[in-house]
mmCIF file of C-alpha atoms and ligand atoms in Angstrom:
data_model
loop_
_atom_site.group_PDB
_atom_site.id
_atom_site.type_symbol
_atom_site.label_atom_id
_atom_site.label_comp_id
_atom_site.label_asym_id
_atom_site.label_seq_id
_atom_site.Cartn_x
_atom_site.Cartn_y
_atom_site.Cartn_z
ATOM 1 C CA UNK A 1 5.691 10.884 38.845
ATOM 2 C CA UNK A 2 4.864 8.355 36.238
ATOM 3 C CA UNK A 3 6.530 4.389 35.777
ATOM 4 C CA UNK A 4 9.396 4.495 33.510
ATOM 5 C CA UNK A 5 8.927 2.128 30.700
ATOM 6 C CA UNK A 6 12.072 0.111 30.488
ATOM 7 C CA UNK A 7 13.019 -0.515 26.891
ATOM 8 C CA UNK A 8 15.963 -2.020 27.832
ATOM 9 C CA UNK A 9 15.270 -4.497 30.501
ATOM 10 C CA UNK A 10 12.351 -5.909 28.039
ATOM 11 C CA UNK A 11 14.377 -6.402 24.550
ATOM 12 C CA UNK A 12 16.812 -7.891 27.288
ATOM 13 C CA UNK A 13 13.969 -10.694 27.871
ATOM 14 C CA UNK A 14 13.056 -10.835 24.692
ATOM 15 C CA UNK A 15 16.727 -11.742 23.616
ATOM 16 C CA UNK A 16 16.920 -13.962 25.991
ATOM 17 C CA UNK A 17 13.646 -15.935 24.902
ATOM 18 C CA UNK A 18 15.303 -15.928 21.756
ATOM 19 C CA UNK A 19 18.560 -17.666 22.449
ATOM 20 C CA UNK A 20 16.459 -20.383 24.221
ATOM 21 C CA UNK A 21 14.103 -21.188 21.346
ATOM 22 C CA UNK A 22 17.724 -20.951 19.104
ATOM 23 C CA UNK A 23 19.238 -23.856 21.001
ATOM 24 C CA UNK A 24 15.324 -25.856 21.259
ATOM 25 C CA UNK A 25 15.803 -25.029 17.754
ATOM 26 C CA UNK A 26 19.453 -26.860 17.534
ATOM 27 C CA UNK A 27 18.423 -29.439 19.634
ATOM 28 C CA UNK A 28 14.926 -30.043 18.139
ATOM 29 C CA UNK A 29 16.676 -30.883 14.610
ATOM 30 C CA UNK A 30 14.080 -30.331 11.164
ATOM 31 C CA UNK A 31 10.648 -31.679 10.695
ATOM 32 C CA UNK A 32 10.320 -31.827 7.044
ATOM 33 C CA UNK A 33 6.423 -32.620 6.001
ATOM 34 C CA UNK A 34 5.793 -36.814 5.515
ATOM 35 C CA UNK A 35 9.355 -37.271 7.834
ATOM 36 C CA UNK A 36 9.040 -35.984 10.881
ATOM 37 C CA UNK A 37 11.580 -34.309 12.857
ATOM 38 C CA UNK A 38 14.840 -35.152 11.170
ATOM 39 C CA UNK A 39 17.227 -35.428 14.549
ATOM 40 C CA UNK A 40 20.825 -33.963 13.992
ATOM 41 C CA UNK A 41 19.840 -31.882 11.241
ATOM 42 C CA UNK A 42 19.865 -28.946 13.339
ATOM 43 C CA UNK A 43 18.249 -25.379 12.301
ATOM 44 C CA UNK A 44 20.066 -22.490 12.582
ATOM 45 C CA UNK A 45 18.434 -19.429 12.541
ATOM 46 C CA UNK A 46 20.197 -17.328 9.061
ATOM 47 C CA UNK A 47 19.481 -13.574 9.170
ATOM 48 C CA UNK A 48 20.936 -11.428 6.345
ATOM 49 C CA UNK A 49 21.122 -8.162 6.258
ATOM 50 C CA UNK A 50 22.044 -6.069 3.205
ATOM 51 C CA UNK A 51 23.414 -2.294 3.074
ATOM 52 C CA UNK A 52 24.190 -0.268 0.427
ATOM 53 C CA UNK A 53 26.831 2.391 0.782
ATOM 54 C CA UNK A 54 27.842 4.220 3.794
ATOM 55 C CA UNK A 55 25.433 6.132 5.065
ATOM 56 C CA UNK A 56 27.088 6.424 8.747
ATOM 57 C CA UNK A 57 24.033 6.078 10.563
ATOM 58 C CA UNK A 58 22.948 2.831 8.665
ATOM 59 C CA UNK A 59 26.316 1.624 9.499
ATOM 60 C CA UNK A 60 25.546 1.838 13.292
ATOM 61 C CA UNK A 61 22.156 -0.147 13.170
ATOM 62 C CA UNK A 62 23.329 -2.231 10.401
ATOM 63 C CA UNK A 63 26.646 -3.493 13.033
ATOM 64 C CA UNK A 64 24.220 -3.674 16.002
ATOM 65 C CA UNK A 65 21.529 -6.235 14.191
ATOM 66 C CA UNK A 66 24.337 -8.440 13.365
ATOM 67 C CA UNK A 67 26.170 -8.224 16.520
ATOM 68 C CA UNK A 68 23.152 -9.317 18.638
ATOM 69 C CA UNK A 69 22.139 -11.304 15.980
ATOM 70 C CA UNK A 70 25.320 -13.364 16.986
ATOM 71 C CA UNK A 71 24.663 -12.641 20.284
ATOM 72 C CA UNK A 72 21.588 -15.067 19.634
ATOM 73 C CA UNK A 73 23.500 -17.860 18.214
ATOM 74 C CA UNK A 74 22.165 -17.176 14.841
ATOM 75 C CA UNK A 75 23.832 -17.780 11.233
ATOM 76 C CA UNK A 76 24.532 -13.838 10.544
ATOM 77 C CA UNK A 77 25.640 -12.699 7.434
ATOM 78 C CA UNK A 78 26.024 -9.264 6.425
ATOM 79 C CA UNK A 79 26.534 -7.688 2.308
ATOM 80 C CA UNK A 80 27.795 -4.417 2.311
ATOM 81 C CA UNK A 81 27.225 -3.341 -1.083
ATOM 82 C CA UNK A 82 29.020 0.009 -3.132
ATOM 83 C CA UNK A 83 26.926 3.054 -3.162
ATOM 84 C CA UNK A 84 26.871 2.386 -6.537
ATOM 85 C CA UNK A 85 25.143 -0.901 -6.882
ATOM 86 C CA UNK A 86 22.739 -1.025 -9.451
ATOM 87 C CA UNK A 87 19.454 -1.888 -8.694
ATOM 88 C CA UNK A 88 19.395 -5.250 -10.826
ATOM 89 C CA UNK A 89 22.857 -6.558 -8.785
ATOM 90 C CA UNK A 90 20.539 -5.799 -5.430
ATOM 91 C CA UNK A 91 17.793 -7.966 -6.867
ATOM 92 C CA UNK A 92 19.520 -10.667 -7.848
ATOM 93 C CA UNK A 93 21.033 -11.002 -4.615
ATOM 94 C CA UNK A 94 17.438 -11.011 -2.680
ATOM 95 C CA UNK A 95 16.693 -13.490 -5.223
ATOM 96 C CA UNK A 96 19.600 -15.786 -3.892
ATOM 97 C CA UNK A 97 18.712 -14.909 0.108
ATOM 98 C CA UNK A 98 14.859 -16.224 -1.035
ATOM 99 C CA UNK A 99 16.356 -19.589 -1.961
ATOM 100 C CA UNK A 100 19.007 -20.085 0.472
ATOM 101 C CA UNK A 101 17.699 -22.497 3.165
ATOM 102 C CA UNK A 102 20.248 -21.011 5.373
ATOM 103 C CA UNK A 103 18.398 -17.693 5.547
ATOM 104 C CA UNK A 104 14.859 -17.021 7.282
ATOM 105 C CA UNK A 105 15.111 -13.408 7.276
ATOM 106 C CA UNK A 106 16.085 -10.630 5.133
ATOM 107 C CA UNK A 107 16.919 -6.901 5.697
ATOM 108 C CA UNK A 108 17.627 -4.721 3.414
ATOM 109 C CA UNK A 109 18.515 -1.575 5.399
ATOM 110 C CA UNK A 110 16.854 1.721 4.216
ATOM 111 C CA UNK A 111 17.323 4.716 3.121
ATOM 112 C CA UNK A 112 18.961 2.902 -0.113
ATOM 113 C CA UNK A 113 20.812 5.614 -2.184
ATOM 114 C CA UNK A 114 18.214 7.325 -4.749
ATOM 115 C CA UNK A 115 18.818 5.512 -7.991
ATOM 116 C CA UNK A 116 17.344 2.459 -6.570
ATOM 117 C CA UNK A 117 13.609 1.562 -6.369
ATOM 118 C CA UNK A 118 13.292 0.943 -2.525
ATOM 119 C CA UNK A 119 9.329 -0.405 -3.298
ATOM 120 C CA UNK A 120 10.588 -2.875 -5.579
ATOM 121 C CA UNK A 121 13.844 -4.297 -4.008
ATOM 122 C CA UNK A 122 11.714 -4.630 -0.692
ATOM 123 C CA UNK A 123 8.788 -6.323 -1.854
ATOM 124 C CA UNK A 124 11.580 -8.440 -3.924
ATOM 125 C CA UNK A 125 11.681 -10.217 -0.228
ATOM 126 C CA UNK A 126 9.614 -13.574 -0.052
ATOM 127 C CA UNK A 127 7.288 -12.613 2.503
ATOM 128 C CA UNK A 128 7.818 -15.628 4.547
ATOM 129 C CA UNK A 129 11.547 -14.108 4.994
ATOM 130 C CA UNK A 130 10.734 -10.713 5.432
ATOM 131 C CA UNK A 131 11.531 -10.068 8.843
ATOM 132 C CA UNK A 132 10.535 -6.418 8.769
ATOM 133 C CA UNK A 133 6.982 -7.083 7.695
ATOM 134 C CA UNK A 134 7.500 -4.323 4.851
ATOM 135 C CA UNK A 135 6.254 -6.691 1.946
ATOM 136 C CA UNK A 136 2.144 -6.103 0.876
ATOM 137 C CA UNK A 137 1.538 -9.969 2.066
ATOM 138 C CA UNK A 138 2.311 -9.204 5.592
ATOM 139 C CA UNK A 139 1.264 -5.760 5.462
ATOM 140 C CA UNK A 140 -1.883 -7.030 4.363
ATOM 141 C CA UNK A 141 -2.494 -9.735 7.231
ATOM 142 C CA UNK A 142 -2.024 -7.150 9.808
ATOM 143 C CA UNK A 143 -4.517 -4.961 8.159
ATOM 144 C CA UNK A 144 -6.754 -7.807 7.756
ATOM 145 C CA UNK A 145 -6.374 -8.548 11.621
ATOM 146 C CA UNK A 146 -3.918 -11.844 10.876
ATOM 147 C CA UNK A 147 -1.623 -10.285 13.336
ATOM 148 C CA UNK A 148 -0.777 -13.842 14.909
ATOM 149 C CA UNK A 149 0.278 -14.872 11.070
ATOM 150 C CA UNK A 150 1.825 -12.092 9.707
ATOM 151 C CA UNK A 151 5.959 -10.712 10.080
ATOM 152 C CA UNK A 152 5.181 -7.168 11.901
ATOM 153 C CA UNK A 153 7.425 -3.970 11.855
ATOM 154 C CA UNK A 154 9.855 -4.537 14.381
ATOM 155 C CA UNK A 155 9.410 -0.877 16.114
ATOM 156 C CA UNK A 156 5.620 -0.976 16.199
ATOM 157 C CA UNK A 157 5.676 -4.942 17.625
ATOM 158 C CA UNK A 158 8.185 -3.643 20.199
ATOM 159 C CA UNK A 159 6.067 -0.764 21.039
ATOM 160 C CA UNK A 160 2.819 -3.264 21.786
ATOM 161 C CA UNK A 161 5.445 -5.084 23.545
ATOM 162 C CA UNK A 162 6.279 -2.574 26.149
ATOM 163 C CA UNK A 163 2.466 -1.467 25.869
ATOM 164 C CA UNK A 164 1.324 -4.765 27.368
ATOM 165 C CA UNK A 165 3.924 -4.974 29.929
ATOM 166 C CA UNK A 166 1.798 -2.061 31.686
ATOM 167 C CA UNK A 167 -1.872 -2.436 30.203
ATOM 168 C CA UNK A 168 -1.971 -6.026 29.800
ATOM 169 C CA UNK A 169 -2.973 -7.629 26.551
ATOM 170 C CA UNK A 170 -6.852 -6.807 25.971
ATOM 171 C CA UNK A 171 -6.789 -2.599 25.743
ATOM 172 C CA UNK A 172 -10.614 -2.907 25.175
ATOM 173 C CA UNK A 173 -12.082 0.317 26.166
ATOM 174 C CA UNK A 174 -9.317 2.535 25.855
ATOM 175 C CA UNK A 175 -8.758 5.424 23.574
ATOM 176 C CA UNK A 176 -5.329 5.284 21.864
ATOM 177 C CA UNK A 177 -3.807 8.262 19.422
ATOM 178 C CA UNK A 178 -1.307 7.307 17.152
ATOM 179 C CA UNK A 179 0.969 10.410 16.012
ATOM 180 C CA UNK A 180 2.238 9.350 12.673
ATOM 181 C CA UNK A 181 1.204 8.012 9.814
ATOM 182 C CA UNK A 182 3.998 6.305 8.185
ATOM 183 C CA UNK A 183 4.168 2.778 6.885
ATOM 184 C CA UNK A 184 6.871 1.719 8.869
ATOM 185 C CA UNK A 185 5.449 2.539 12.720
ATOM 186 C CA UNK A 186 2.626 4.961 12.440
ATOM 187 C CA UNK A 187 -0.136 2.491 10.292
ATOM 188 C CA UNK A 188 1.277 -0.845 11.841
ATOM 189 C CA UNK A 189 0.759 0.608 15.667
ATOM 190 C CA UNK A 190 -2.288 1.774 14.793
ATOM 191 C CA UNK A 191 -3.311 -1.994 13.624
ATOM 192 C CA UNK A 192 -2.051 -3.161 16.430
ATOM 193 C CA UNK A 193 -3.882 -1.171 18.386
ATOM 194 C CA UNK A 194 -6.935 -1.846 16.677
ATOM 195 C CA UNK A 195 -6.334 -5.518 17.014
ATOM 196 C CA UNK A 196 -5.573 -4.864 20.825
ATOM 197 C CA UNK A 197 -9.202 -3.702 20.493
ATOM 198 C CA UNK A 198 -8.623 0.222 21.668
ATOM 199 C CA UNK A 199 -10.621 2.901 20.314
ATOM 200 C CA UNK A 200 -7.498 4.781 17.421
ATOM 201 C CA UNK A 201 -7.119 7.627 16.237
ATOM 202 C CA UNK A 202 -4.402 8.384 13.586
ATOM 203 C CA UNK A 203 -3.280 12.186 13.706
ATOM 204 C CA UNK A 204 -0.503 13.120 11.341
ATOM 205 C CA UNK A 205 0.992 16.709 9.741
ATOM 206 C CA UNK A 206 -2.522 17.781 8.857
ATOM 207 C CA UNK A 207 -4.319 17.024 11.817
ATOM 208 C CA UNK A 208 -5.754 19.642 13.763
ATOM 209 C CA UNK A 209 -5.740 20.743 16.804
ATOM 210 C CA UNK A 210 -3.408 18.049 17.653
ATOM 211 C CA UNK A 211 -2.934 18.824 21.507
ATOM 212 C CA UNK A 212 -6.640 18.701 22.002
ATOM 213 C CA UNK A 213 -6.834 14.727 20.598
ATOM 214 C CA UNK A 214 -3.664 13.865 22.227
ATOM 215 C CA UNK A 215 -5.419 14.662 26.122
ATOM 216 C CA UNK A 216 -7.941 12.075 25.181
ATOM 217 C CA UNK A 217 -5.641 9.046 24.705
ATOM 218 C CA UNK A 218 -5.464 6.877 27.360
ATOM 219 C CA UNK A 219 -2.457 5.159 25.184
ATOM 220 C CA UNK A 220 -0.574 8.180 22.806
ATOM 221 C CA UNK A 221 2.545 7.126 20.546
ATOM 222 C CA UNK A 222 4.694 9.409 19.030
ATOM 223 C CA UNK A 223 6.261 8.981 15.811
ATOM 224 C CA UNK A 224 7.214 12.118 14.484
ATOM 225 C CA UNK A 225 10.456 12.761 14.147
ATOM 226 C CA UNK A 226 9.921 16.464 15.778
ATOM 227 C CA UNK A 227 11.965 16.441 19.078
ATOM 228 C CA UNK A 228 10.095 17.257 21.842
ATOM 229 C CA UNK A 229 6.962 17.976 20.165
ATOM 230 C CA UNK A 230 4.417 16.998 22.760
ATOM 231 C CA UNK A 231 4.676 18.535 25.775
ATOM 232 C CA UNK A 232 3.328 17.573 29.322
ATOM 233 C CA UNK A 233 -0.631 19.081 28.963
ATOM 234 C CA UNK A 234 -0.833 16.847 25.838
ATOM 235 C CA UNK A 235 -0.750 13.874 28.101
ATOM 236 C CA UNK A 236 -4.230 12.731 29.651
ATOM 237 C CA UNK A 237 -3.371 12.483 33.142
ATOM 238 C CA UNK A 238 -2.138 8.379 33.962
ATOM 239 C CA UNK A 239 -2.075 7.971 30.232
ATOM 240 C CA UNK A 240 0.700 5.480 28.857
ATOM 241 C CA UNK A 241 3.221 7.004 26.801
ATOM 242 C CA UNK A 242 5.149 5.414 24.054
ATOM 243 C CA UNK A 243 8.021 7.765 22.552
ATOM 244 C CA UNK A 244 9.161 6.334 19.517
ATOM 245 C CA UNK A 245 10.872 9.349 18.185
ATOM 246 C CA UNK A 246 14.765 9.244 18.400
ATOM 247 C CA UNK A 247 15.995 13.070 17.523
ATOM 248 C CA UNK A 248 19.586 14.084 17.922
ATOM 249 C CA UNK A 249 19.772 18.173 19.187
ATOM 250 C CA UNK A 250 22.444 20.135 20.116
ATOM 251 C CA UNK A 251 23.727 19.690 23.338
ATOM 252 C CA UNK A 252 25.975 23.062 24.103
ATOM 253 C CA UNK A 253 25.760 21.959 27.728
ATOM 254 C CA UNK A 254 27.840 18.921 26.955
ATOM 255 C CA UNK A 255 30.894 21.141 25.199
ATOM 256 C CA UNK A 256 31.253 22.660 22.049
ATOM 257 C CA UNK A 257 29.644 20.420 18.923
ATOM 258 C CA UNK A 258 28.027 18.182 21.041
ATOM 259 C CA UNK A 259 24.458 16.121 20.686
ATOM 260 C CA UNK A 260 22.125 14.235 22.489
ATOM 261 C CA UNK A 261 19.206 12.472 21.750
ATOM 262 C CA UNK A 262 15.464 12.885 22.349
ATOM 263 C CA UNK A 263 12.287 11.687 21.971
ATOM 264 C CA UNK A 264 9.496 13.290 20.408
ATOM 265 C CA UNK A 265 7.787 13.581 23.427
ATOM 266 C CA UNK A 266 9.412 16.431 25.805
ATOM 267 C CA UNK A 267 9.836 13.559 28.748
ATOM 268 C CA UNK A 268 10.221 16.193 31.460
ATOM 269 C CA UNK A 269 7.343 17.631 31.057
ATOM 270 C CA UNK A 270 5.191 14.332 30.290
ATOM 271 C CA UNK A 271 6.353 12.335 32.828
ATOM 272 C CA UNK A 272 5.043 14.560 35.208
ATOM 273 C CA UNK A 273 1.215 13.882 33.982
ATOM 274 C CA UNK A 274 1.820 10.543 32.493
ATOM 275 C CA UNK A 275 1.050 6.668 34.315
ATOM 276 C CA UNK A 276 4.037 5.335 32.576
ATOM 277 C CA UNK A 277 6.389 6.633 30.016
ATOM 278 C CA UNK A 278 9.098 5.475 27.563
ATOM 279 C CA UNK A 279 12.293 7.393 27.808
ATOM 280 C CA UNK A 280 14.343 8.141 25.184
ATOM 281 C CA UNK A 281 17.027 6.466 24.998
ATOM 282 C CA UNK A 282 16.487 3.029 26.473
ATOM 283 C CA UNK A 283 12.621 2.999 25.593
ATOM 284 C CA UNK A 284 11.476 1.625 22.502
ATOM 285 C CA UNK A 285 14.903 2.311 20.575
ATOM 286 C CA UNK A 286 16.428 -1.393 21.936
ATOM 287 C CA UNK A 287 13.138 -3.295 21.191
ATOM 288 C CA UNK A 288 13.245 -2.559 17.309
ATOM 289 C CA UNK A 289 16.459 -4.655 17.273
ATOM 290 C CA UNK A 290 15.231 -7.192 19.636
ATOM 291 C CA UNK A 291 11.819 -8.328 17.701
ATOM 292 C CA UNK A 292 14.052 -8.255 14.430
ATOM 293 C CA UNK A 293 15.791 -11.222 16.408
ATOM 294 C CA UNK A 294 12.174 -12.439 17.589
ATOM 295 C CA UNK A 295 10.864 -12.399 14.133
ATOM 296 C CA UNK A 296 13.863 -14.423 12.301
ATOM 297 C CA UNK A 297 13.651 -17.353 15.291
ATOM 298 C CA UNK A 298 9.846 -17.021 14.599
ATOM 299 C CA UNK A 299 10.578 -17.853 10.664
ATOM 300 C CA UNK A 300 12.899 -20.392 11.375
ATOM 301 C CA UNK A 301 10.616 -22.566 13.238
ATOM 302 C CA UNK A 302 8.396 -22.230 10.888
ATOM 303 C CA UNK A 303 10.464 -22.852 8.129
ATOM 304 C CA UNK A 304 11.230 -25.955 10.352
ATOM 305 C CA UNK A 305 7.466 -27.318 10.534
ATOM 306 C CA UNK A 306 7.814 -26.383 14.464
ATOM 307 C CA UNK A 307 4.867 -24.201 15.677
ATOM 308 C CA UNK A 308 4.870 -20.800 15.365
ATOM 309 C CA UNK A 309 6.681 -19.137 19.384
ATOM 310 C CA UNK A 310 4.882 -16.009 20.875
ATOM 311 C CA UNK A 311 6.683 -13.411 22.237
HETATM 312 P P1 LIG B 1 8.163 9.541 8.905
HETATM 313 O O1 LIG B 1 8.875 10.813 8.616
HETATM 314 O O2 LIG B 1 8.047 8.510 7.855
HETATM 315 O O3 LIG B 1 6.686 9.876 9.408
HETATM 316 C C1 LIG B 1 6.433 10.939 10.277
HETATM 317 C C2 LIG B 1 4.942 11.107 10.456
HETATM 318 O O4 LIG B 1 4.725 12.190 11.340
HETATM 319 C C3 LIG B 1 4.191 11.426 9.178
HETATM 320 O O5 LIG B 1 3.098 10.556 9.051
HETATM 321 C C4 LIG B 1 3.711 12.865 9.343
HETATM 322 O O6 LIG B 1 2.388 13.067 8.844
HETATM 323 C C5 LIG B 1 3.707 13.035 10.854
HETATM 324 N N1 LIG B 1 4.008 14.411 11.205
HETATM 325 C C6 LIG B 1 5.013 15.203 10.763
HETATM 326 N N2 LIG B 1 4.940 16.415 11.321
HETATM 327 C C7 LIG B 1 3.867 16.411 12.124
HETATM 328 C C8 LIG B 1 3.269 17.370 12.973
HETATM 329 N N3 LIG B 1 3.769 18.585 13.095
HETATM 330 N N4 LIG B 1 2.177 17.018 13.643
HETATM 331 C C9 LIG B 1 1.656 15.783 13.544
HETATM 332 N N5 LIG B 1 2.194 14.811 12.773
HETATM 333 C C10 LIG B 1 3.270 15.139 12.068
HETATM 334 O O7 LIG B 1 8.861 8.977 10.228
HETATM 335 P P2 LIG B 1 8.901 7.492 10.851
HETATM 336 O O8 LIG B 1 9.789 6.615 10.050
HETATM 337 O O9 LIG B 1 7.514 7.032 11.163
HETATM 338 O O10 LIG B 1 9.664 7.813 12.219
HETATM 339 C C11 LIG B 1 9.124 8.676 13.180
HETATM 340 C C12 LIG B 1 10.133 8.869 14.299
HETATM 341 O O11 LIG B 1 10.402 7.621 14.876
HETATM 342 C C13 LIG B 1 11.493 9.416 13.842
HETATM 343 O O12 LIG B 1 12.013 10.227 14.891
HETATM 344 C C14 LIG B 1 12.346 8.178 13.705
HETATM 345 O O13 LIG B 1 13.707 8.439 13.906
HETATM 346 C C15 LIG B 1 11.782 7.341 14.825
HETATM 347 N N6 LIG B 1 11.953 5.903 14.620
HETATM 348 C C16 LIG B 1 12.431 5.202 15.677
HETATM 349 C C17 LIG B 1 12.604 3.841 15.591
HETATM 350 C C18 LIG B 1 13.100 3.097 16.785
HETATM 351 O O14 LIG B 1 13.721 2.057 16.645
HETATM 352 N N7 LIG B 1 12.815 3.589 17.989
HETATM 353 C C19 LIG B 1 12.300 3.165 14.402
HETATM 354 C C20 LIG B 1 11.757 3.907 13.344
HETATM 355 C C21 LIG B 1 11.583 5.275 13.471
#
């Protein structure tokens, strides 16, 4: 049987690392450049985060950022916004987030309804307040291996996280497949990876004989969004296994019009072949929210003139 990767117990310590640097932060005060640390004026870490209509799911993550975002002792403000916000409105207030001094990071949740350009209102973000590392700036540091500089997706960062915590930092020598080629975890694990100096592969929807490429990762992620897709001989025997699908399936066996959620990675089956595993839930699902937290106390130091914390 393989170590269970715990997701939970991590973003726990990662939260907790954050609420420290918030009140070194607090206590600290601002260094402004020529004065010096300015005691008394004491930095709050702001984190907005910005919704547009009601999808219910968005709702959910939207109330759990700010909630542990509080949690943290940091400045939380939330705009819930009409479904039928036009997409100048939702500019103009990123604009005013960019030049609020009170804010270090911005989230605009996503999907936003159709009649808004999602590109544009997201790189609208000043990348040194984009906390989801969706703008080209940081997207472009991490692909230029300025991972120490740059704001990375919260999911994929949480992932490496968790990674380390059972391969240590250096994966040199190891094979790693990526499943998933999206911009928001696929691409940015991969990078990460890369950076982590594995060997990557990236297989996505047209890759074939997917199974076959899966056996020879020593480190496979999943990010599909196909539950249970890769089954136990997939998984290279003592391979690490990082599930960061979260799919909601019937669950007859729980009562009539019931659900449950799984990972994209049938966990029975791979945990049987795999050295460690991430289970879904309480695998990589908690550490999205908890490096959104790491990345806004990161910005606020900076913004601060402090040096930059690593998590
Ligand atoms: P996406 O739909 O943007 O990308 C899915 C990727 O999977 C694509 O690159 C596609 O090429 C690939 N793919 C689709 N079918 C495939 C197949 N049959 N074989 C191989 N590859 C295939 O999804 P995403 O935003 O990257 O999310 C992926 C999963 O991760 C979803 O289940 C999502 O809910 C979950 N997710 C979880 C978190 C978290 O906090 N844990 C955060 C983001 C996404």
């Amino acid at each position: 049987m393989s170590t269970v990767i715990d997701g939970r117990k991590t973003a726990a310590e990662v939260v907790e690392k954050v609420k420290a640097l918030t009140s070194d932060l607090a206590a600290k005060g601002f260094s402004a450049p020529g004065l010096g640390v300015v005691p008394g004026l004491a930095v709050v870490p702001g984190l907005a985060v910005v919704i547009v209509g009601e999808d219910p799911a968005s709702q959910v993550y939207v109330a759990n950022k700010s909630r542990t975002a509080k949690e943290c002792g940091f400045h939380s403000v939330q705009h819930t916004l009409a479904a039928d916000t036009g997409e100048a409105d939702l500019l103009k207030l990123i604009g005013e987030l960019n030049a609020d001094p009170a804010i270090h990071g911005i989230l605009v949740q996503l999907p936003l309804p159709g009649h808004i350009d999602s590109g544009k209102v997201i790189q609208a973000i000043a990348p040194e307040k984009d906390v989801d590392g969706f703008t080209y700036v940081n997207v472009g540091k991490l692909g230029a291996g300025e991972s120490t500089t740059a704001f990375v997706p919260c999911t994929p960062a949480g992932s490496m996280l968790l990674i380390e915590r059972v391969r240590g930092r250096d994966l040199s020598g190891l094979n790693a497949v990526v499943i998933g080629r999206s911009n928001i975890v696929g691409k940015p694990m991969a990078n990460l990876l890369l950076a982590a100096n594995c060997t990557v592969t990236v297989a996505h929807s047209r890759t074939k004989d997917l199974a076959a490429l899966a056996r020879t990762a020593d480190i496979l992620v999943a990010a599909v969004g196909r539950p249970e897709m890769v089954k136990g001989d997939w998984v290279k025997p003592g391979a690490t296994v990082i599930d960061v699908g979260i799919n909601r399936i019937p669950a007859p066996e729980k009562g009539e019009g019931k659900t449950r959620l799984v990972g994209d990675v049938d966990y029975a089956q791979a945990a049987e072949v795999a050295g460690a595993i991430t289970p879904v839930p309480g695998g990589v699902g908690p550490m999205t929210i908890a490096m959104l937290m790491a990345n806004t106390v990161v910005s606020a130091c900076l913004a601060a003139g402090l040096a930059r914390p690593e998590f």
